[in-house]
Amino acid sequence: MTARQHQQRFEHLLQQHRGIVFKVAALYSRSVVDRDDLMQEISAQLWRSFGSYDEARAKFSTWTYRIALNVAISQARRARWSDGERFEPLEARHLETVGGGETIAEPDERLTALYAFIGQLDELNRALILLYLEDRSYTEMADVLGISETNVATKISRIKQKLRAQMTGVAVTGA
């Protein structure tokens, strides 16, 4: 494959999976500007790593999630170390458009509460809930995050329990 064909293949695959990059960046960003910067950083890392992508070992979407989440989590940790802050809760305004300019409908109150809840999660649980909301299998989630399927199931159960409690105003014990 020529260098140009390699680049075209990457561009085609990235275009098909731009929603993954957008969603990960939106969940780990404080603002629209931060989101756009993170999308650029993720895309650059995907390109740098594309030579080592092996479609026999993983689907492109799985590989993209793994790299995007690693970049986002690394950047989140650097930002937290440099300014000593936790991320602000995710707000619906961070999800105003999908990478190609597709507008997302105005969120209702429950959706806004869900975004706020997700924004309060630590990096691993935030990544896990993103994959869960994308209907990824436990096997794929475990592969992307480098944890066991049992751990995935346990963490999702605890996140659901906390979310249910937050939405209904009931305290959660031991979670």
Tab-separated table of N, CA and C in Angstrom:
chain	number	residue	atom	x	y	z
A	1	MET	N	0.848	-1.171	0.000
A	1	MET	CA	0.000	0.000	0.000
A	1	MET	C	0.899	1.242	0.000
A	2	THR	N	0.600	2.186	-0.883
A	2	THR	CA	1.391	3.413	-0.953
A	2	THR	C	1.074	4.306	0.239
A	3	ALA	N	1.930	5.280	0.472
A	3	ALA	CA	1.715	6.223	1.578
A	3	ALA	C	0.392	6.963	1.393
A	4	ARG	N	0.087	7.324	0.167
A	4	ARG	CA	-1.167	8.042	-0.110
A	4	ARG	C	-2.381	7.150	0.159
A	5	GLN	N	-2.308	5.884	-0.243
A	5	GLN	CA	-3.404	4.947	0.009
A	5	GLN	C	-3.587	4.722	1.512
A	6	HIS	N	-2.473	4.627	2.219
A	6	HIS	CA	-2.493	4.470	3.672
A	6	HIS	C	-3.207	5.665	4.318
A	7	GLN	N	-2.859	6.857	3.871
A	7	GLN	CA	-3.478	8.075	4.406
A	7	GLN	C	-4.966	8.120	4.067
A	8	GLN	N	-5.321	7.765	2.840
A	8	GLN	CA	-6.731	7.782	2.438
A	8	GLN	C	-7.547	6.768	3.241
A	9	ARG	N	-6.968	5.608	3.482
A	9	ARG	CA	-7.663	4.591	4.277
A	9	ARG	C	-7.902	5.114	5.693
A	10	PHE	N	-6.877	5.734	6.271
A	10	PHE	CA	-7.025	6.303	7.609
A	10	PHE	C	-8.121	7.370	7.622
A	11	GLU	N	-8.079	8.286	6.671
A	11	GLU	CA	-9.072	9.360	6.615
A	11	GLU	C	-10.484	8.797	6.482
A	12	HIS	N	-10.645	7.758	5.669
A	12	HIS	CA	-11.955	7.131	5.485
A	12	HIS	C	-12.443	6.507	6.797
A	13	LEU	N	-11.578	5.740	7.456
A	13	LEU	CA	-11.955	5.102	8.720
A	13	LEU	C	-12.238	6.135	9.810
A	14	LEU	N	-11.424	7.175	9.869
A	14	LEU	CA	-11.639	8.220	10.868
A	14	LEU	C	-12.971	8.929	10.628
A	15	GLN	N	-13.299	9.192	9.383
A	15	GLN	CA	-14.576	9.834	9.055
A	15	GLN	C	-15.746	8.943	9.491
A	16	GLN	N	-15.632	7.646	9.268
A	16	GLN	CA	-16.687	6.712	9.664
A	16	GLN	C	-16.862	6.661	11.181
A	17	HIS	N	-15.792	6.876	11.919
A	17	HIS	CA	-15.816	6.731	13.377
A	17	HIS	C	-15.621	8.059	14.105
A	18	ARG	N	-15.889	9.164	13.446
A	18	ARG	CA	-15.682	10.478	14.060
A	18	ARG	C	-16.556	10.686	15.289
A	19	GLY	N	-17.704	10.010	15.325
A	19	GLY	CA	-18.585	10.119	16.483
A	19	GLY	C	-17.922	9.630	17.760
A	20	ILE	N	-17.093	8.613	17.652
A	20	ILE	CA	-16.368	8.097	18.819
A	20	ILE	C	-15.431	9.177	19.354
A	21	VAL	N	-14.672	9.771	18.459
A	21	VAL	CA	-13.722	10.819	18.848
A	21	VAL	C	-14.477	11.982	19.486
A	22	PHE	N	-15.584	12.371	18.873
A	22	PHE	CA	-16.374	13.490	19.392
A	22	PHE	C	-16.904	13.189	20.791
A	23	LYS	N	-17.514	12.025	20.964
A	23	LYS	CA	-18.127	11.697	22.251
A	23	LYS	C	-17.096	11.598	23.369
A	24	VAL	N	-15.980	10.972	23.087
A	24	VAL	CA	-14.929	10.879	24.107
A	24	VAL	C	-14.428	12.278	24.462
A	25	ALA	N	-14.160	13.086	23.456
A	25	ALA	CA	-13.664	14.447	23.710
A	25	ALA	C	-14.691	15.265	24.485
A	26	ALA	N	-15.960	15.120	24.154
A	26	ALA	CA	-17.002	15.882	24.846
A	26	ALA	C	-17.104	15.485	26.314
A	27	LEU	N	-16.944	14.205	26.601
A	27	LEU	CA	-17.056	13.745	27.984
A	27	LEU	C	-15.872	14.143	28.855
A	28	TYR	N	-14.742	14.426	28.246
A	28	TYR	CA	-13.534	14.738	29.013
A	28	TYR	C	-13.110	16.198	28.875
A	29	SER	N	-13.983	17.055	28.394
A	29	SER	CA	-13.628	18.459	28.170
A	29	SER	C	-14.440	19.381	29.052
A	30	ARG	N	-13.838	20.505	29.370
A	30	ARG	CA	-14.498	21.520	30.194
A	30	ARG	C	-15.277	22.526	29.359
A	31	SER	N	-14.899	22.660	28.105
A	31	SER	CA	-15.540	23.655	27.247
A	31	SER	C	-15.507	23.171	25.807
A	32	VAL	N	-16.199	23.884	24.943
A	32	VAL	CA	-16.213	23.547	23.524
A	32	VAL	C	-14.805	23.675	22.941
A	33	VAL	N	-14.063	24.686	23.362
A	33	VAL	CA	-12.688	24.873	22.874
A	33	VAL	C	-11.818	23.699	23.317
A	34	ASP	N	-11.940	23.304	24.592
A	34	ASP	CA	-11.190	22.146	25.088
A	34	ASP	C	-11.574	20.885	24.327
A	35	ARG	N	-12.873	20.744	24.043
A	35	ARG	CA	-13.346	19.581	23.297
A	35	ARG	C	-12.701	19.525	21.925
A	36	ASP	N	-12.691	20.653	21.230
A	36	ASP	CA	-12.103	20.689	19.890
A	36	ASP	C	-10.604	20.404	19.931
A	37	ASP	N	-9.917	20.941	20.935
A	37	ASP	CA	-8.480	20.667	21.093
A	37	ASP	C	-8.237	19.180	21.351
A	38	LEU	N	-9.061	18.598	22.210
A	38	LEU	CA	-8.905	17.182	22.524
A	38	LEU	C	-9.221	16.317	21.304
A	39	MET	N	-10.211	16.689	20.526
A	39	MET	CA	-10.512	15.948	19.295
A	39	MET	C	-9.307	15.964	18.364
A	40	GLN	N	-8.655	17.110	18.269
A	40	GLN	CA	-7.464	17.230	17.424
A	40	GLN	C	-6.331	16.351	17.956
A	41	GLU	N	-6.141	16.369	19.265
A	41	GLU	CA	-5.079	15.563	19.871
A	41	GLU	C	-5.352	14.064	19.685
A	42	ILE	N	-6.602	13.658	19.853
A	42	ILE	CA	-6.967	12.253	19.646
A	42	ILE	C	-6.727	11.854	18.198
A	43	SER	N	-7.162	12.690	17.269
A	43	SER	CA	-6.978	12.392	15.844
A	43	SER	C	-5.500	12.266	15.494
A	44	ALA	N	-4.685	13.141	16.049
A	44	ALA	CA	-3.243	13.081	15.786
A	44	ALA	C	-2.646	11.785	16.331
A	45	GLN	N	-3.073	11.390	17.524
A	45	GLN	CA	-2.553	10.140	18.097
A	45	GLN	C	-3.041	8.932	17.301
A	46	LEU	N	-4.274	8.978	16.824
A	46	LEU	CA	-4.772	7.891	15.974
A	46	LEU	C	-3.909	7.766	14.724
A	47	TRP	N	-3.571	8.898	14.114
A	47	TRP	CA	-2.736	8.870	12.913
A	47	TRP	C	-1.343	8.316	13.226
A	48	ARG	N	-0.744	8.786	14.330
A	48	ARG	CA	0.590	8.304	14.702
A	48	ARG	C	0.589	6.793	14.960
A	49	SER	N	-0.513	6.277	15.468
A	49	SER	CA	-0.597	4.860	15.818
A	49	SER	C	-1.153	3.988	14.698
A	50	PHE	N	-1.634	4.604	13.634
A	50	PHE	CA	-2.328	3.854	12.585
A	50	PHE	C	-1.451	2.782	11.950
A	51	GLY	N	-0.172	3.012	11.867
A	51	GLY	CA	0.731	2.019	11.290
A	51	GLY	C	0.755	0.712	12.062
A	52	SER	N	0.427	0.768	13.346
A	52	SER	CA	0.428	-0.445	14.169
A	52	SER	C	-0.966	-1.061	14.307
A	53	TYR	N	-1.979	-0.439	13.697
A	53	TYR	CA	-3.334	-0.995	13.777
A	53	TYR	C	-3.392	-2.315	13.019
A	54	ASP	N	-3.924	-3.338	13.668
A	54	ASP	CA	-4.056	-4.669	13.072
A	54	ASP	C	-5.524	-5.062	13.118
A	55	GLU	N	-6.182	-5.012	11.959
A	55	GLU	CA	-7.614	-5.301	11.937
A	55	GLU	C	-7.920	-6.750	12.293
A	56	ALA	N	-6.937	-7.630	12.268
A	56	ALA	CA	-7.154	-9.012	12.684
A	56	ALA	C	-7.276	-9.121	14.209
A	57	ARG	N	-6.727	-8.152	14.928
A	57	ARG	CA	-6.742	-8.186	16.397
A	57	ARG	C	-7.902	-7.421	17.011
A	58	ALA	N	-8.372	-6.357	16.342
A	58	ALA	CA	-9.450	-5.543	16.912
A	58	ALA	C	-10.176	-4.786	15.814
A	59	LYS	N	-11.465	-4.545	16.060
A	59	LYS	CA	-12.213	-3.697	15.137
A	59	LYS	C	-11.658	-2.274	15.243
A	60	PHE	N	-11.815	-1.509	14.178
A	60	PHE	CA	-11.313	-0.139	14.193
A	60	PHE	C	-11.993	0.665	15.298
A	61	SER	N	-13.279	0.422	15.528
A	61	SER	CA	-13.984	1.164	16.576
A	61	SER	C	-13.401	0.865	17.956
A	62	THR	N	-13.088	-0.389	18.226
A	62	THR	CA	-12.486	-0.760	19.511
A	62	THR	C	-11.125	-0.096	19.673
A	63	TRP	N	-10.327	-0.164	18.634
A	63	TRP	CA	-8.995	0.443	18.636
A	63	TRP	C	-9.105	1.956	18.829
A	64	THR	N	-10.065	2.573	18.155
A	64	THR	CA	-10.279	4.020	18.270
A	64	THR	C	-10.676	4.395	19.692
A	65	TYR	N	-11.618	3.651	20.277
A	65	TYR	CA	-12.010	3.917	21.662
A	65	TYR	C	-10.808	3.825	22.594
A	66	ARG	N	-10.012	2.788	22.431
A	66	ARG	CA	-8.867	2.594	23.326
A	66	ARG	C	-7.921	3.794	23.259
A	67	ILE	N	-7.570	4.206	22.064
A	67	ILE	CA	-6.643	5.335	21.913
A	67	ILE	C	-7.293	6.628	22.380
A	68	ALA	N	-8.538	6.871	21.967
A	68	ALA	CA	-9.225	8.113	22.347
A	68	ALA	C	-9.341	8.227	23.864
A	69	LEU	N	-9.726	7.154	24.514
A	69	LEU	CA	-9.859	7.189	25.971
A	69	LEU	C	-8.511	7.363	26.658
A	70	ASN	N	-7.478	6.700	26.156
A	70	ASN	CA	-6.146	6.875	26.744
A	70	ASN	C	-5.670	8.318	26.626
A	71	VAL	N	-5.861	8.925	25.461
A	71	VAL	CA	-5.464	10.324	25.267
A	71	VAL	C	-6.280	11.229	26.185
A	72	ALA	N	-7.595	11.018	26.224
A	72	ALA	CA	-8.468	11.871	27.036
A	72	ALA	C	-8.150	11.746	28.526
A	73	ILE	N	-7.956	10.532	28.989
A	73	ILE	CA	-7.659	10.322	30.405
A	73	ILE	C	-6.299	10.914	30.759
A	74	SER	N	-5.323	10.732	29.896
A	74	SER	CA	-3.997	11.324	30.141
A	74	SER	C	-4.080	12.840	30.209
A	75	GLN	N	-4.817	13.429	29.288
A	75	GLN	CA	-4.957	14.883	29.292
A	75	GLN	C	-5.717	15.350	30.527
A	76	ALA	N	-6.746	14.613	30.926
A	76	ALA	CA	-7.518	14.984	32.115
A	76	ALA	C	-6.635	14.958	33.358
A	77	ARG	N	-5.796	13.952	33.446
A	77	ARG	CA	-4.892	13.865	34.606
A	77	ARG	C	-3.879	14.997	34.602
A	78	ARG	N	-3.326	15.302	33.429
A	78	ARG	CA	-2.370	16.422	33.338
A	78	ARG	C	-3.047	17.729	33.731
A	79	ALA	N	-4.264	17.939	33.257
A	79	ALA	CA	-4.983	19.179	33.571
A	79	ALA	C	-5.264	19.266	35.066
A	80	ARG	N	-5.642	18.158	35.651
A	80	ARG	CA	-5.949	18.154	37.081
A	80	ARG	C	-4.685	18.397	37.895
A	81	TRP	N	-3.573	17.813	37.474
A	81	TRP	CA	-2.317	18.022	38.192
A	81	TRP	C	-1.841	19.459	38.053
A	82	SER	N	-2.037	20.045	36.881
A	82	SER	CA	-1.504	21.387	36.654
A	82	SER	C	-2.323	22.468	37.336
A	83	ASP	N	-3.645	22.284	37.411
A	83	ASP	CA	-4.437	23.358	38.017
A	83	ASP	C	-5.171	22.923	39.282
A	84	GLY	N	-4.982	21.678	39.696
A	84	GLY	CA	-5.545	21.220	40.955
A	84	GLY	C	-7.052	21.103	40.988
A	85	GLU	N	-7.729	21.148	39.852
A	85	GLU	CA	-9.190	21.100	39.818
A	85	GLU	C	-9.690	19.753	39.341
A	86	ARG	N	-10.901	19.414	39.766
A	86	ARG	CA	-11.629	18.313	39.142
A	86	ARG	C	-12.424	18.908	37.996
A	87	PHE	N	-12.816	18.057	37.097
A	87	PHE	CA	-13.619	18.545	35.986
A	87	PHE	C	-14.956	19.039	36.483
A	88	GLU	N	-15.454	20.067	35.839
A	88	GLU	CA	-16.803	20.522	36.115
A	88	GLU	C	-17.753	19.463	35.580
A	89	PRO	N	-18.936	19.331	36.156
A	89	PRO	CA	-19.878	18.368	35.615
A	89	PRO	C	-20.149	18.658	34.135
A	90	LEU	N	-20.252	17.594	33.372
A	90	LEU	CA	-20.525	17.720	31.946
A	90	LEU	C	-21.868	18.397	31.748
A	91	GLU	N	-21.909	19.342	30.860
A	91	GLU	CA	-23.156	20.030	30.569
A	91	GLU	C	-23.573	19.735	29.145
A	92	ALA	N	-24.851	19.831	28.894
A	92	ALA	CA	-25.384	19.532	27.568
A	92	ALA	C	-24.751	20.412	26.503
A	93	ARG	N	-24.329	21.622	26.853
A	93	ARG	CA	-23.751	22.518	25.851
A	93	ARG	C	-22.465	21.950	25.258
A	94	HIS	N	-21.783	21.061	25.995
A	94	HIS	CA	-20.573	20.440	25.470
A	94	HIS	C	-20.880	19.490	24.329
A	95	LEU	N	-22.117	19.068	24.221
A	95	LEU	CA	-22.506	18.108	23.196
A	95	LEU	C	-23.360	18.771	22.121
A	96	GLU	N	-23.084	20.036	21.843
A	96	GLU	CA	-23.948	20.789	20.936
A	96	GLU	C	-23.964	20.278	19.504
A	97	THR	N	-22.853	19.788	18.996
A	97	THR	CA	-22.841	19.240	17.642
A	97	THR	C	-21.939	18.029	17.580
A	98	VAL	N	-22.294	17.116	16.726
A	98	VAL	CA	-21.459	15.950	16.465
A	98	VAL	C	-20.454	16.359	15.420
A	99	GLY	N	-19.253	15.775	15.442
A	99	GLY	CA	-18.147	16.124	14.574
A	99	GLY	C	-18.478	16.689	13.210
A	100	GLY	N	-19.478	16.181	12.501
A	100	GLY	CA	-19.773	16.637	11.157
A	100	GLY	C	-20.780	17.764	11.104
A	101	GLY	N	-21.087	18.373	12.233
A	101	GLY	CA	-22.009	19.494	12.243
A	101	GLY	C	-23.457	19.092	12.474
A	102	GLU	N	-23.708	17.810	12.784
A	102	GLU	CA	-25.061	17.367	13.053
A	102	GLU	C	-25.466	17.908	14.423
A	103	THR	N	-26.543	18.666	14.480
A	103	THR	CA	-26.973	19.258	15.737
A	103	THR	C	-27.699	18.228	16.582
A	104	ILE	N	-27.402	18.233	17.859
A	104	ILE	CA	-28.079	17.353	18.799
A	104	ILE	C	-29.278	18.113	19.348
A	105	ALA	N	-30.397	17.417	19.486
A	105	ALA	CA	-31.620	18.047	19.977
A	105	ALA	C	-31.411	18.620	21.375
A	106	GLU	N	-32.177	19.635	21.705
A	106	GLU	CA	-32.118	20.260	23.024
A	106	GLU	C	-32.399	19.204	24.088
A	107	PRO	N	-31.507	19.044	25.039
A	107	PRO	CA	-31.691	17.992	26.034
A	107	PRO	C	-32.809	18.327	27.017
A	108	ASP	N	-33.510	17.291	27.475
A	108	ASP	CA	-34.511	17.525	28.496
A	108	ASP	C	-33.832	17.499	29.867
A	109	GLU	N	-34.605	17.713	30.899
A	109	GLU	CA	-34.057	17.817	32.251
A	109	GLU	C	-33.353	16.533	32.696
A	110	ARG	N	-33.921	15.375	32.367
A	110	ARG	CA	-33.307	14.105	32.765
A	110	ARG	C	-31.984	13.879	32.053
A	111	LEU	N	-31.925	14.263	30.781
A	111	LEU	CA	-30.690	14.099	30.027
A	111	LEU	C	-29.606	15.021	30.584
A	112	THR	N	-29.976	16.234	30.926
A	112	THR	CA	-29.027	17.164	31.533
A	112	THR	C	-28.515	16.603	32.859
A	113	ALA	N	-29.411	16.004	33.647
A	113	ALA	CA	-29.003	15.382	34.912
A	113	ALA	C	-28.061	14.204	34.659
A	114	LEU	N	-28.319	13.445	33.597
A	114	LEU	CA	-27.434	12.331	33.245
A	114	LEU	C	-26.048	12.847	32.892
A	115	TYR	N	-25.978	13.905	32.075
A	115	TYR	CA	-24.681	14.489	31.717
A	115	TYR	C	-23.944	14.973	32.963
A	116	ALA	N	-24.665	15.597	33.876
A	116	ALA	CA	-24.044	16.079	35.113
A	116	ALA	C	-23.502	14.901	35.927
A	117	PHE	N	-24.276	13.829	36.001
A	117	PHE	CA	-23.840	12.628	36.720
A	117	PHE	C	-22.575	12.053	36.094
A	118	ILE	N	-22.568	11.910	34.774
A	118	ILE	CA	-21.403	11.365	34.073
A	118	ILE	C	-20.181	12.250	34.312
A	119	GLY	N	-20.381	13.563	34.305
A	119	GLY	CA	-19.283	14.493	34.524
A	119	GLY	C	-18.648	14.374	35.894
A	120	GLN	N	-19.373	13.821	36.858
A	120	GLN	CA	-18.850	13.659	38.215
A	120	GLN	C	-18.085	12.351	38.403
A	121	LEU	N	-18.179	11.452	37.437
A	121	LEU	CA	-17.500	10.157	37.552
A	121	LEU	C	-15.997	10.307	37.352
A	122	ASP	N	-15.237	9.368	37.916
A	122	ASP	CA	-13.798	9.359	37.657
A	122	ASP	C	-13.558	8.928	36.210
A	123	GLU	N	-12.319	9.042	35.764
A	123	GLU	CA	-12.005	8.815	34.349
A	123	GLU	C	-12.401	7.424	33.867
A	124	LEU	N	-12.095	6.391	34.647
A	124	LEU	CA	-12.399	5.025	34.229
A	124	LEU	C	-13.904	4.795	34.134
A	125	ASN	N	-14.644	5.218	35.143
A	125	ASN	CA	-16.091	5.022	35.118
A	125	ASN	C	-16.760	5.858	34.034
A	126	ARG	N	-16.207	7.030	33.760
A	126	ARG	CA	-16.731	7.859	32.673
A	126	ARG	C	-16.538	7.138	31.334
A	127	ALA	N	-15.371	6.551	31.145
A	127	ALA	CA	-15.107	5.788	29.920
A	127	ALA	C	-16.044	4.591	29.832
A	128	LEU	N	-16.228	3.919	30.946
A	128	LEU	CA	-17.089	2.743	30.982
A	128	LEU	C	-18.532	3.094	30.627
A	129	ILE	N	-19.051	4.165	31.195
A	129	ILE	CA	-20.443	4.534	30.917
A	129	ILE	C	-20.598	4.991	29.469
A	130	LEU	N	-19.584	5.641	28.917
A	130	LEU	CA	-19.636	6.018	27.503
A	130	LEU	C	-19.774	4.772	26.637
A	131	LEU	N	-18.960	3.770	26.885
A	131	LEU	CA	-19.029	2.529	26.112
A	131	LEU	C	-20.367	1.823	26.328
A	132	TYR	N	-20.867	1.846	27.555
A	132	TYR	CA	-22.157	1.227	27.861
A	132	TYR	C	-23.282	1.919	27.090
A	133	LEU	N	-23.269	3.239	27.096
A	133	LEU	CA	-24.307	3.993	26.381
A	133	LEU	C	-24.210	3.816	24.870
A	134	GLU	N	-23.045	3.392	24.398
A	134	GLU	CA	-22.844	3.099	22.976
A	134	GLU	C	-23.217	1.652	22.650
A	135	ASP	N	-23.792	0.940	23.616
A	135	ASP	CA	-24.208	-0.462	23.448
A	135	ASP	C	-23.059	-1.392	23.088
A	136	ARG	N	-21.878	-1.121	23.616
A	136	ARG	CA	-20.735	-2.005	23.398
A	136	ARG	C	-20.895	-3.229	24.299
A	137	SER	N	-20.404	-4.361	23.853
A	137	SER	CA	-20.486	-5.586	24.653
A	137	SER	C	-19.527	-5.488	25.842
A	138	TYR	N	-19.800	-6.283	26.874
A	138	TYR	CA	-18.908	-6.307	28.030
A	138	TYR	C	-17.515	-6.749	27.604
A	139	THR	N	-17.456	-7.661	26.638
A	139	THR	CA	-16.164	-8.129	26.128
A	139	THR	C	-15.386	-6.975	25.512
A	140	GLU	N	-16.064	-6.168	24.682
A	140	GLU	CA	-15.385	-5.038	24.048
A	140	GLU	C	-14.993	-3.990	25.081
A	141	MET	N	-15.878	-3.725	26.047
A	141	MET	CA	-15.546	-2.761	27.097
A	141	MET	C	-14.308	-3.216	27.859
A	142	ALA	N	-14.273	-4.495	28.205
A	142	ALA	CA	-13.127	-5.039	28.940
A	142	ALA	C	-11.854	-4.907	28.116
A	143	ASP	N	-11.954	-5.176	26.819
A	143	ASP	CA	-10.792	-5.080	25.937
A	143	ASP	C	-10.296	-3.640	25.826
A	144	VAL	N	-11.212	-2.707	25.633
A	144	VAL	CA	-10.842	-1.298	25.491
A	144	VAL	C	-10.199	-0.770	26.769
A	145	LEU	N	-10.769	-1.127	27.913
A	145	LEU	CA	-10.323	-0.557	29.186
A	145	LEU	C	-9.260	-1.384	29.900
A	146	GLY	N	-9.006	-2.595	29.419
A	146	GLY	CA	-7.986	-3.427	30.040
A	146	GLY	C	-8.384	-3.966	31.402
A	147	ILE	N	-9.678	-4.238	31.585
A	147	ILE	CA	-10.167	-4.827	32.830
A	147	ILE	C	-10.968	-6.074	32.476
A	148	SER	N	-11.300	-6.889	33.474
A	148	SER	CA	-12.034	-8.126	33.212
A	148	SER	C	-13.512	-7.830	32.936
A	149	GLU	N	-14.174	-8.777	32.268
A	149	GLU	CA	-15.610	-8.632	32.021
A	149	GLU	C	-16.384	-8.603	33.330
A	150	THR	N	-15.938	-9.362	34.315
A	150	THR	CA	-16.583	-9.363	35.628
A	150	THR	C	-16.487	-7.981	36.263
A	151	ASN	N	-15.318	-7.360	36.146
A	151	ASN	CA	-15.124	-6.011	36.676
A	151	ASN	C	-16.021	-5.019	35.938
A	152	VAL	N	-16.139	-5.179	34.620
A	152	VAL	CA	-17.035	-4.322	33.831
A	152	VAL	C	-18.454	-4.438	34.373
A	153	ALA	N	-18.939	-5.670	34.542
A	153	ALA	CA	-20.307	-5.890	35.016
A	153	ALA	C	-20.521	-5.281	36.401
A	154	THR	N	-19.553	-5.467	37.286
A	154	THR	CA	-19.658	-4.930	38.642
A	154	THR	C	-19.699	-3.410	38.626
A	155	LYS	N	-18.788	-2.807	37.872
A	155	LYS	CA	-18.727	-1.344	37.814
A	155	LYS	C	-20.004	-0.760	37.206
A	156	ILE	N	-20.511	-1.371	36.146
A	156	ILE	CA	-21.741	-0.872	35.523
A	156	ILE	C	-22.901	-0.974	36.499
A	157	SER	N	-22.984	-2.078	37.215
A	157	SER	CA	-24.044	-2.244	38.202
A	157	SER	C	-23.975	-1.148	39.266
A	158	ARG	N	-22.780	-0.850	39.746
A	158	ARG	CA	-22.619	0.196	40.767
A	158	ARG	C	-22.945	1.580	40.221
A	159	ILE	N	-22.531	1.838	38.988
A	159	ILE	CA	-22.837	3.135	38.375
A	159	ILE	C	-24.346	3.293	38.225
A	160	LYS	N	-25.018	2.247	37.760
A	160	LYS	CA	-26.477	2.296	37.608
A	160	LYS	C	-27.153	2.539	38.952
A	161	GLN	N	-26.653	1.865	39.980
A	161	GLN	CA	-27.221	2.026	41.315
A	161	GLN	C	-27.067	3.475	41.791
A	162	LYS	N	-25.885	4.049	41.593
A	162	LYS	CA	-25.656	5.445	41.986
A	162	LYS	C	-26.531	6.395	41.181
A	163	LEU	N	-26.647	6.141	39.880
A	163	LEU	CA	-27.478	6.992	39.030
A	163	LEU	C	-28.936	6.905	39.462
A	164	ARG	N	-29.425	5.705	39.692
A	164	ARG	CA	-30.809	5.514	40.122
A	164	ARG	C	-31.056	6.270	41.427
A	165	ALA	N	-30.109	6.159	42.346
A	165	ALA	CA	-30.245	6.844	43.629
A	165	ALA	C	-30.246	8.355	43.447
A	166	GLN	N	-29.372	8.850	42.581
A	166	GLN	CA	-29.310	10.294	42.351
A	166	GLN	C	-30.592	10.799	41.704
A	167	MET	N	-31.113	10.040	40.760
A	167	MET	CA	-32.316	10.479	40.048
A	167	MET	C	-33.560	10.409	40.931
A	168	THR	N	-33.553	9.502	41.914
A	168	THR	CA	-34.716	9.363	42.787
A	168	THR	C	-34.505	10.016	44.147
A	169	GLY	N	-33.269	10.470	44.407
A	169	GLY	CA	-32.977	11.144	45.670
A	169	GLY	C	-32.768	10.193	46.834
A	170	VAL	N	-32.484	8.914	46.551
A	170	VAL	CA	-32.260	7.917	47.590
A	170	VAL	C	-30.759	7.742	47.786
A	171	ALA	N	-30.319	7.663	49.030
A	171	ALA	CA	-28.890	7.488	49.319
A	171	ALA	C	-28.452	6.068	48.975
A	172	VAL	N	-27.214	5.951	48.464
A	172	VAL	CA	-26.626	4.650	48.145
A	172	VAL	C	-25.600	4.335	49.212
A	173	THR	N	-25.665	3.117	49.758
A	173	THR	CA	-24.682	2.720	50.762
A	173	THR	C	-23.751	1.677	50.179
A	174	GLY	N	-22.480	1.790	50.529
A	174	GLY	CA	-21.491	0.802	50.123
A	174	GLY	C	-21.126	0.802	48.657
A	175	ALA	N	-21.465	1.796	47.894
A	175	ALA	CA	-21.139	1.804	46.463
A	175	ALA	C	-20.045	2.769	46.155
